[in-house]
Amino acid sequence: MTDDAVLATSRGGPMSSDLPPVVDALVVGGGPAGLSAATWLGRYWRSTVVVDAGNQRNLPADRAHGLLGRDPITPQQLLIDSRAGLEQYPHVALRHGTVSSLHQDGDGLFHATVGDGEISAGRVILATGVKDQLPQIVGFSDHYGVDVHHCPACEGYTARGQTVIVLGSGAQLPEYAAELLDWADTVRIINDPTVDGVTDDQRATLASHEIDVVDGVAESLVGAPGALSGVRLAGGNLVKGGTVFFSYGHHPVHDLAQQLGCELDHEGRIIVNDFQLTSVDGVYAAGDITAGLQLIPVAIGTGTVAGIACATSVRGHPTDSPTPHPAPPANRFAGE
């Protein structure tokens, strides 16, 4: 199945754009975190709509690694299987689209605009993830996900024993490159002198760990996908290496969180408590949009917590799900 087909369909057929007027929970984002949350909302019989724009961060990758029992698996297959798993919950629906606005009125409900439609929900789970800043280099789109990667923890093991080239900018780049020494035989940083680059103190530390710093502007990737031979610099020099990792920054997709007034940390990620609840009552967040390791197993875990916490917060409230009278809130049984 092509990437476009994966984005547009689940195993049961095309995702509809029709929206019910009101649901217990609206999940924004259909990646591992959002689909995990929706799974648990389904298991608690909560009426749920997942709105997915189809921008899953890991879709370019050949394989997803480190997922218990599914290592490795293609991101496309994981998405197909996860969507198919939701089909056992008839009160959970997937909808393709983008939530452009989200606010809460005095009626206590959250109101979202999805394309030309609208939907209201008693609770919201934000699983909107982050957007990577990609290298502007010839051949990138052909190599991305094959021998060019953004996540050392995800792909470092596959680069074990190799010569690895690191592209990027910012003060965090030397630390990012040093992490790759857990796997790579040789690590080389291409330091762009036209931007804020590696400092003298950082160069000294890198040299002590035998990490090379090559000054120059990366221009193109050399070699076929899967057979990378290096990175060509402006001026013609070739920096040899079989795998490239890059870190130019990634930006939390937090527009909706800002519309709702959720508190963000200094990096723009949504601040949550141990139950993935944001600073706005009734709004939960999970996955890469929150602080922590940006890995699929972690996203699934935080999605699980958000889904269960969201579902149980609906207890004692009217619901359109097949169980018309959810269990009463736990605090009803608390002692004086």
Tab-separated table of C-alpha atoms in Angstrom:
chain	number	residue	atom	x	y	z
A	1	MET	CA	0.000	0.000	0.000
A	2	THR	CA	1.331	3.447	-0.858
A	3	ASP	CA	1.893	6.146	1.749
A	4	ASP	CA	-1.023	8.137	0.323
A	5	ALA	CA	-3.309	5.136	0.630
A	6	VAL	CA	-2.230	4.572	4.203
A	7	LEU	CA	-3.014	8.170	5.064
A	8	ALA	CA	-6.420	8.082	3.410
A	9	THR	CA	-7.761	4.731	4.539
A	10	SER	CA	-8.030	2.252	7.331
A	11	ARG	CA	-8.416	-1.441	6.623
A	12	GLY	CA	-12.166	-0.953	6.652
A	13	GLY	CA	-12.111	1.628	3.858
A	14	PRO	CA	-11.866	5.389	3.426
A	15	MET	CA	-12.099	7.625	6.464
A	16	SER	CA	-15.214	9.752	6.285
A	17	SER	CA	-15.293	13.504	6.771
A	18	ASP	CA	-18.780	13.389	8.347
A	19	LEU	CA	-18.844	14.448	11.989
A	20	PRO	CA	-21.318	13.616	14.761
A	21	PRO	CA	-22.573	16.724	16.564
A	22	VAL	CA	-21.377	15.749	20.063
A	23	VAL	CA	-19.011	13.106	21.470
A	24	ASP	CA	-17.503	12.314	24.822
A	25	ALA	CA	-13.963	12.816	23.559
A	26	LEU	CA	-12.236	14.442	20.612
A	27	VAL	CA	-8.724	13.176	19.874
A	28	VAL	CA	-6.659	15.486	17.665
A	29	GLY	CA	-3.891	13.521	15.964
A	30	GLY	CA	-3.909	9.965	14.609
A	31	GLY	CA	-0.357	8.845	15.336
A	32	PRO	CA	0.654	6.262	17.970
A	33	ALA	CA	-0.316	8.523	20.893
A	34	GLY	CA	-3.709	9.519	19.510
A	35	LEU	CA	-4.676	6.011	18.386
A	36	SER	CA	-3.567	4.548	21.715
A	37	ALA	CA	-5.728	7.070	23.567
A	38	ALA	CA	-8.672	6.300	21.269
A	39	THR	CA	-8.244	2.560	21.892
A	40	TRP	CA	-8.664	2.998	25.619
A	41	LEU	CA	-11.527	5.442	25.235
A	42	GLY	CA	-13.155	2.727	23.142
A	43	ARG	CA	-12.590	0.125	25.838
A	44	TYR	CA	-14.341	2.420	28.317
A	45	TRP	CA	-17.332	2.774	25.952
A	46	ARG	CA	-16.795	6.496	25.419
A	47	SER	CA	-18.006	7.973	22.145
A	48	THR	CA	-14.871	9.256	20.435
A	49	VAL	CA	-13.765	10.888	17.198
A	50	VAL	CA	-10.134	10.917	16.106
A	51	VAL	CA	-9.292	13.670	13.629
A	52	ASP	CA	-6.145	12.849	11.675
A	53	ALA	CA	-4.450	15.186	9.189
A	54	GLY	CA	-2.117	12.405	8.027
A	55	ASN	CA	1.153	14.064	9.065
A	56	GLN	CA	2.648	11.275	11.152
A	57	ARG	CA	6.266	12.160	11.799
A	58	ASN	CA	7.758	8.713	11.236
A	59	LEU	CA	6.073	7.754	7.934
A	60	PRO	CA	9.219	8.395	5.838
A	61	ALA	CA	11.161	5.785	7.821
A	62	ASP	CA	11.715	2.320	6.370
A	63	ARG	CA	11.226	0.688	9.763
A	64	ALA	CA	10.116	1.544	13.282
A	65	HIS	CA	12.240	-0.103	15.967
A	66	GLY	CA	12.085	-0.994	19.642
A	67	LEU	CA	8.347	-1.670	19.797
A	68	LEU	CA	7.798	-4.718	21.980
A	69	GLY	CA	6.628	-7.672	19.900
A	70	ARG	CA	6.714	-5.657	16.671
A	71	ASP	CA	10.434	-4.985	16.191
A	72	PRO	CA	10.859	-4.024	13.422
A	73	ILE	CA	7.686	-2.921	11.688
A	74	THR	CA	7.093	-0.390	8.948
A	75	PRO	CA	5.381	2.784	10.164
A	76	GLN	CA	2.753	2.248	7.470
A	77	GLN	CA	1.908	-1.244	8.756
A	78	LEU	CA	1.796	-0.035	12.346
A	79	LEU	CA	-0.662	2.673	11.306
A	80	ILE	CA	-2.813	0.218	9.343
A	81	ASP	CA	-2.881	-2.295	12.209
A	82	SER	CA	-3.601	0.366	14.827
A	83	ARG	CA	-6.519	1.742	12.838
A	84	ALA	CA	-7.830	-1.742	12.187
A	85	GLY	CA	-7.762	-2.439	15.919
A	86	LEU	CA	-10.182	0.421	16.489
A	87	GLU	CA	-12.796	-1.263	14.299
A	88	GLN	CA	-13.874	-3.451	17.238
A	89	TYR	CA	-15.136	-0.291	18.969
A	90	PRO	CA	-18.156	0.941	16.983
A	91	HIS	CA	-18.401	4.101	19.072
A	92	VAL	CA	-14.873	5.218	18.008
A	93	ALA	CA	-14.614	6.910	14.603
A	94	LEU	CA	-11.664	8.063	12.515
A	95	ARG	CA	-12.042	11.226	10.492
A	96	HIS	CA	-9.532	12.655	8.023
A	97	GLY	CA	-9.053	16.396	8.356
A	98	THR	CA	-7.454	19.260	10.231
A	99	VAL	CA	-8.794	20.944	13.351
A	100	SER	CA	-8.407	24.636	12.594
A	101	SER	CA	-9.970	26.065	15.755
A	102	LEU	CA	-10.804	24.771	19.208
A	103	HIS	CA	-12.395	26.597	22.114
A	104	GLN	CA	-14.545	26.023	25.187
A	105	ASP	CA	-17.801	27.827	25.770
A	106	GLY	CA	-19.797	28.427	28.921
A	107	ASP	CA	-21.723	25.205	28.301
A	108	GLY	CA	-18.614	23.256	29.350
A	109	LEU	CA	-18.195	21.654	25.941
A	110	PHE	CA	-15.233	22.056	23.640
A	111	HIS	CA	-16.118	23.148	20.110
A	112	ALA	CA	-13.883	22.337	17.150
A	113	THR	CA	-13.904	23.335	13.517
A	114	VAL	CA	-12.776	20.519	11.223
A	115	GLY	CA	-12.647	21.627	7.605
A	116	ASP	CA	-16.150	22.841	6.820
A	117	GLY	CA	-17.688	20.948	9.742
A	118	GLU	CA	-18.007	21.352	13.481
A	119	ILE	CA	-18.006	18.974	16.423
A	120	SER	CA	-18.438	19.384	20.173
A	121	ALA	CA	-16.849	17.215	22.840
A	122	GLY	CA	-16.854	16.892	26.591
A	123	ARG	CA	-13.120	16.194	26.638
A	124	VAL	CA	-10.147	16.762	24.325
A	125	ILE	CA	-6.892	14.867	23.878
A	126	LEU	CA	-4.168	16.688	21.963
A	127	ALA	CA	-1.719	14.361	20.211
A	128	THR	CA	-0.512	16.769	17.551
A	129	GLY	CA	3.196	15.935	17.800
A	130	VAL	CA	6.107	17.964	16.488
A	131	LYS	CA	7.330	19.053	13.086
A	132	ASP	CA	10.986	18.536	12.202
A	133	GLN	CA	13.050	21.200	10.465
A	134	LEU	CA	14.530	19.304	7.516
A	135	PRO	CA	17.902	19.787	5.816
A	136	GLN	CA	17.889	21.775	2.580
A	137	ILE	CA	20.207	19.449	0.713
A	138	VAL	CA	20.023	17.807	-2.713
A	139	GLY	CA	18.826	14.199	-2.518
A	140	PHE	CA	17.332	14.473	0.952
A	141	SER	CA	13.825	13.251	0.067
A	142	ASP	CA	15.235	10.121	-1.619
A	143	HIS	CA	17.420	9.167	1.342
A	144	TYR	CA	15.194	10.242	4.264
A	145	GLY	CA	14.155	7.216	6.279
A	146	VAL	CA	16.639	4.945	4.466
A	147	ASP	CA	20.102	6.171	5.438
A	148	VAL	CA	19.240	9.676	6.660
A	149	HIS	CA	17.521	9.928	10.059
A	150	HIS	CA	16.623	12.376	12.814
A	151	CYS	CA	16.457	10.058	15.863
A	152	PRO	CA	19.655	8.462	17.259
A	153	ALA	CA	17.738	6.321	19.744
A	154	CYS	CA	15.499	5.004	16.955
A	155	GLU	CA	18.116	4.342	14.272
A	156	GLY	CA	21.496	4.364	16.001
A	157	TYR	CA	21.570	0.591	16.319
A	158	THR	CA	21.214	0.184	12.561
A	159	ALA	CA	24.272	2.418	12.094
A	160	ARG	CA	26.493	0.363	14.428
A	161	GLY	CA	30.086	0.104	13.257
A	162	GLN	CA	29.584	2.696	10.513
A	163	THR	CA	30.977	6.127	9.791
A	164	VAL	CA	28.175	8.552	10.601
A	165	ILE	CA	27.839	12.154	9.430
A	166	VAL	CA	25.904	14.655	11.546
A	167	LEU	CA	24.215	17.726	10.059
A	168	GLY	CA	22.551	20.459	12.045
A	169	SER	CA	22.850	23.677	13.956
A	170	GLY	CA	22.458	24.990	17.460
A	171	ALA	CA	24.175	24.540	20.795
A	172	GLN	CA	22.734	21.042	21.217
A	173	LEU	CA	24.438	19.630	18.108
A	174	PRO	CA	27.677	18.366	19.734
A	175	GLU	CA	25.704	16.541	22.437
A	176	TYR	CA	23.446	15.062	19.767
A	177	ALA	CA	26.488	13.875	17.792
A	178	ALA	CA	28.174	12.400	20.862
A	179	GLU	CA	25.129	10.207	21.531
A	180	LEU	CA	25.858	8.380	18.279
A	181	LEU	CA	29.136	7.062	19.716
A	182	ASP	CA	27.016	4.412	21.453
A	183	TRP	CA	26.793	2.721	18.041
A	184	ALA	CA	28.936	4.311	15.346
A	185	ASP	CA	32.592	3.564	14.724
A	186	THR	CA	33.283	7.126	13.562
A	187	VAL	CA	31.235	10.324	13.942
A	188	ARG	CA	31.813	13.421	11.809
A	189	ILE	CA	30.033	16.759	12.219
A	190	ILE	CA	29.632	19.067	9.237
A	191	ASN	CA	29.709	22.516	10.813
A	192	ASP	CA	28.099	25.241	8.706
A	193	PRO	CA	30.211	28.381	9.257
A	194	THR	CA	27.378	30.616	8.028
A	195	VAL	CA	25.275	29.915	11.148
A	196	ASP	CA	25.922	29.663	14.856
A	197	GLY	CA	28.075	26.568	14.975
A	198	VAL	CA	30.334	24.527	17.186
A	199	THR	CA	32.253	26.611	19.735
A	200	ASP	CA	35.943	26.272	20.506
A	201	ASP	CA	35.195	24.667	23.876
A	202	GLN	CA	32.846	22.200	22.217
A	203	ARG	CA	35.461	21.399	19.575
A	204	ALA	CA	37.938	20.534	22.319
A	205	THR	CA	35.476	18.200	24.010
A	206	LEU	CA	34.550	16.590	20.698
A	207	ALA	CA	38.215	16.114	19.820
A	208	SER	CA	38.796	14.341	23.126
A	209	HIS	CA	36.175	11.811	22.019
A	210	GLU	CA	37.617	11.607	18.492
A	211	ILE	CA	34.621	13.261	16.852
A	212	ASP	CA	35.696	15.129	13.730
A	213	VAL	CA	34.381	18.609	12.934
A	214	VAL	CA	34.439	19.520	9.239
A	215	ASP	CA	33.689	23.145	8.407
A	216	GLY	CA	31.605	23.603	5.289
A	217	VAL	CA	28.123	23.858	3.816
A	218	ALA	CA	26.439	20.522	3.027
A	219	GLU	CA	25.213	20.629	-0.558
A	220	SER	CA	24.180	17.132	-1.672
A	221	LEU	CA	24.001	13.473	-0.700
A	222	VAL	CA	26.208	11.199	-2.782
A	223	GLY	CA	25.173	7.661	-3.685
A	224	ALA	CA	21.920	5.784	-4.122
A	225	PRO	CA	19.434	5.393	-1.255
A	226	GLY	CA	20.713	2.541	0.881
A	227	ALA	CA	24.229	2.955	-0.549
A	228	LEU	CA	25.195	6.406	0.677
A	229	SER	CA	28.875	7.217	0.243
A	230	GLY	CA	28.928	10.659	1.799
A	231	VAL	CA	27.948	14.320	1.746
A	232	ARG	CA	29.258	16.713	-0.887
A	233	LEU	CA	30.157	20.181	0.384
A	234	ALA	CA	29.836	23.440	-1.481
A	235	GLY	CA	33.213	23.679	-3.185
A	236	GLY	CA	33.302	20.001	-4.062
A	237	ASN	CA	34.869	18.210	-1.087
A	238	LEU	CA	33.308	14.882	-0.100
A	239	VAL	CA	32.810	13.985	3.547
A	240	LYS	CA	32.655	10.205	3.579
A	241	GLY	CA	30.024	8.316	5.577
A	242	GLY	CA	27.348	5.672	5.177
A	243	THR	CA	24.610	7.189	7.362
A	244	VAL	CA	23.511	10.760	8.087
A	245	PHE	CA	21.717	12.045	11.172
A	246	PHE	CA	20.397	15.596	11.365
A	247	SER	CA	19.234	17.965	14.083
A	248	TYR	CA	18.061	21.415	13.032
A	249	GLY	CA	15.319	21.592	15.601
A	250	HIS	CA	11.745	20.373	15.835
A	251	HIS	CA	8.758	22.508	16.591
A	252	PRO	CA	5.786	21.429	18.716
A	253	VAL	CA	2.483	21.686	16.877
A	254	HIS	CA	0.805	23.549	19.715
A	255	ASP	CA	-1.536	26.038	17.981
A	256	LEU	CA	-4.636	24.376	19.414
A	257	ALA	CA	-3.101	24.202	22.883
A	258	GLN	CA	-2.495	27.929	22.707
A	259	GLN	CA	-6.074	28.547	21.595
A	260	LEU	CA	-7.280	26.659	24.655
A	261	GLY	CA	-4.870	28.434	26.996
A	262	CYS	CA	-2.814	25.361	27.942
A	263	GLU	CA	0.426	26.073	29.767
A	264	LEU	CA	3.570	25.399	27.697
A	265	ASP	CA	7.164	24.853	28.770
A	266	HIS	CA	10.160	26.866	27.505
A	267	GLU	CA	10.419	24.628	24.426
A	268	GLY	CA	6.750	25.031	23.528
A	269	ARG	CA	5.657	21.577	24.691
A	270	ILE	CA	2.407	21.114	26.596
A	271	ILE	CA	2.839	20.759	30.346
A	272	VAL	CA	0.890	17.812	31.786
A	273	ASN	CA	0.564	16.044	35.130
A	274	ASP	CA	0.970	12.317	35.815
A	275	PHE	CA	-2.415	11.681	34.182
A	276	GLN	CA	-1.513	13.648	31.021
A	277	LEU	CA	-3.940	16.396	32.100
A	278	THR	CA	-2.983	19.882	30.938
A	279	SER	CA	-3.481	23.110	32.865
A	280	VAL	CA	-6.953	23.345	31.273
A	281	ASP	CA	-9.487	21.029	32.917
A	282	GLY	CA	-10.844	18.517	30.439
A	283	VAL	CA	-7.875	18.801	28.055
A	284	TYR	CA	-5.254	16.046	27.947
A	285	ALA	CA	-2.094	15.743	25.867
A	286	ALA	CA	0.107	12.815	24.853
A	287	GLY	CA	3.035	11.896	22.645
A	288	ASP	CA	5.780	14.128	21.265
A	289	ILE	CA	3.800	17.293	22.013
A	290	THR	CA	4.639	16.727	25.704
A	291	ALA	CA	8.066	16.613	27.367
A	292	GLY	CA	10.061	13.375	27.421
A	293	LEU	CA	11.596	10.854	25.058
A	294	GLN	CA	10.158	11.087	21.560
A	295	LEU	CA	9.749	7.382	20.831
A	296	ILE	CA	6.798	5.329	19.579
A	297	PRO	CA	6.618	3.124	22.724
A	298	VAL	CA	6.576	6.256	24.888
A	299	ALA	CA	3.879	7.853	22.724
A	300	ILE	CA	1.767	4.720	23.032
A	301	GLY	CA	2.249	4.746	26.802
A	302	THR	CA	1.325	8.379	27.299
A	303	GLY	CA	-1.616	7.892	24.956
A	304	THR	CA	-2.802	5.004	27.111
A	305	VAL	CA	-2.594	7.122	30.260
A	306	ALA	CA	-4.392	10.019	28.590
A	307	GLY	CA	-7.114	7.762	27.207
A	308	ILE	CA	-7.872	6.074	30.526
A	309	ALA	CA	-7.698	9.330	32.508
A	310	CYS	CA	-9.950	11.054	29.997
A	311	ALA	CA	-12.428	8.165	29.978
A	312	THR	CA	-12.704	7.943	33.752
A	313	SER	CA	-13.121	11.717	34.045
A	314	VAL	CA	-16.421	11.345	32.165
A	315	ARG	CA	-17.872	9.109	34.887
A	316	GLY	CA	-21.186	10.328	36.184
A	317	HIS	CA	-21.763	12.619	33.192
A	318	PRO	CA	-24.300	12.129	30.388
A	319	THR	CA	-22.907	10.147	27.484
A	320	ASP	CA	-24.068	8.945	24.077
A	321	SER	CA	-22.136	5.681	24.396
A	322	PRO	CA	-23.866	2.272	24.656
A	323	THR	CA	-23.645	2.434	28.472
A	324	PRO	CA	-26.070	5.272	29.244
A	325	HIS	CA	-25.094	5.580	32.916
A	326	PRO	CA	-21.314	5.555	33.415
A	327	ALA	CA	-19.967	4.601	36.806
A	328	PRO	CA	-20.175	7.421	39.346
A	329	PRO	CA	-17.053	9.463	40.039
A	330	ALA	CA	-14.635	7.813	42.447
A	331	ASN	CA	-14.764	10.793	44.784
A	332	ARG	CA	-18.383	9.908	45.569
A	333	PHE	CA	-17.012	7.066	47.706
A	334	ALA	CA	-14.315	9.062	49.484
A	335	GLY	CA	-14.532	9.173	53.248
A	336	GLU	CA	-15.162	12.392	55.090
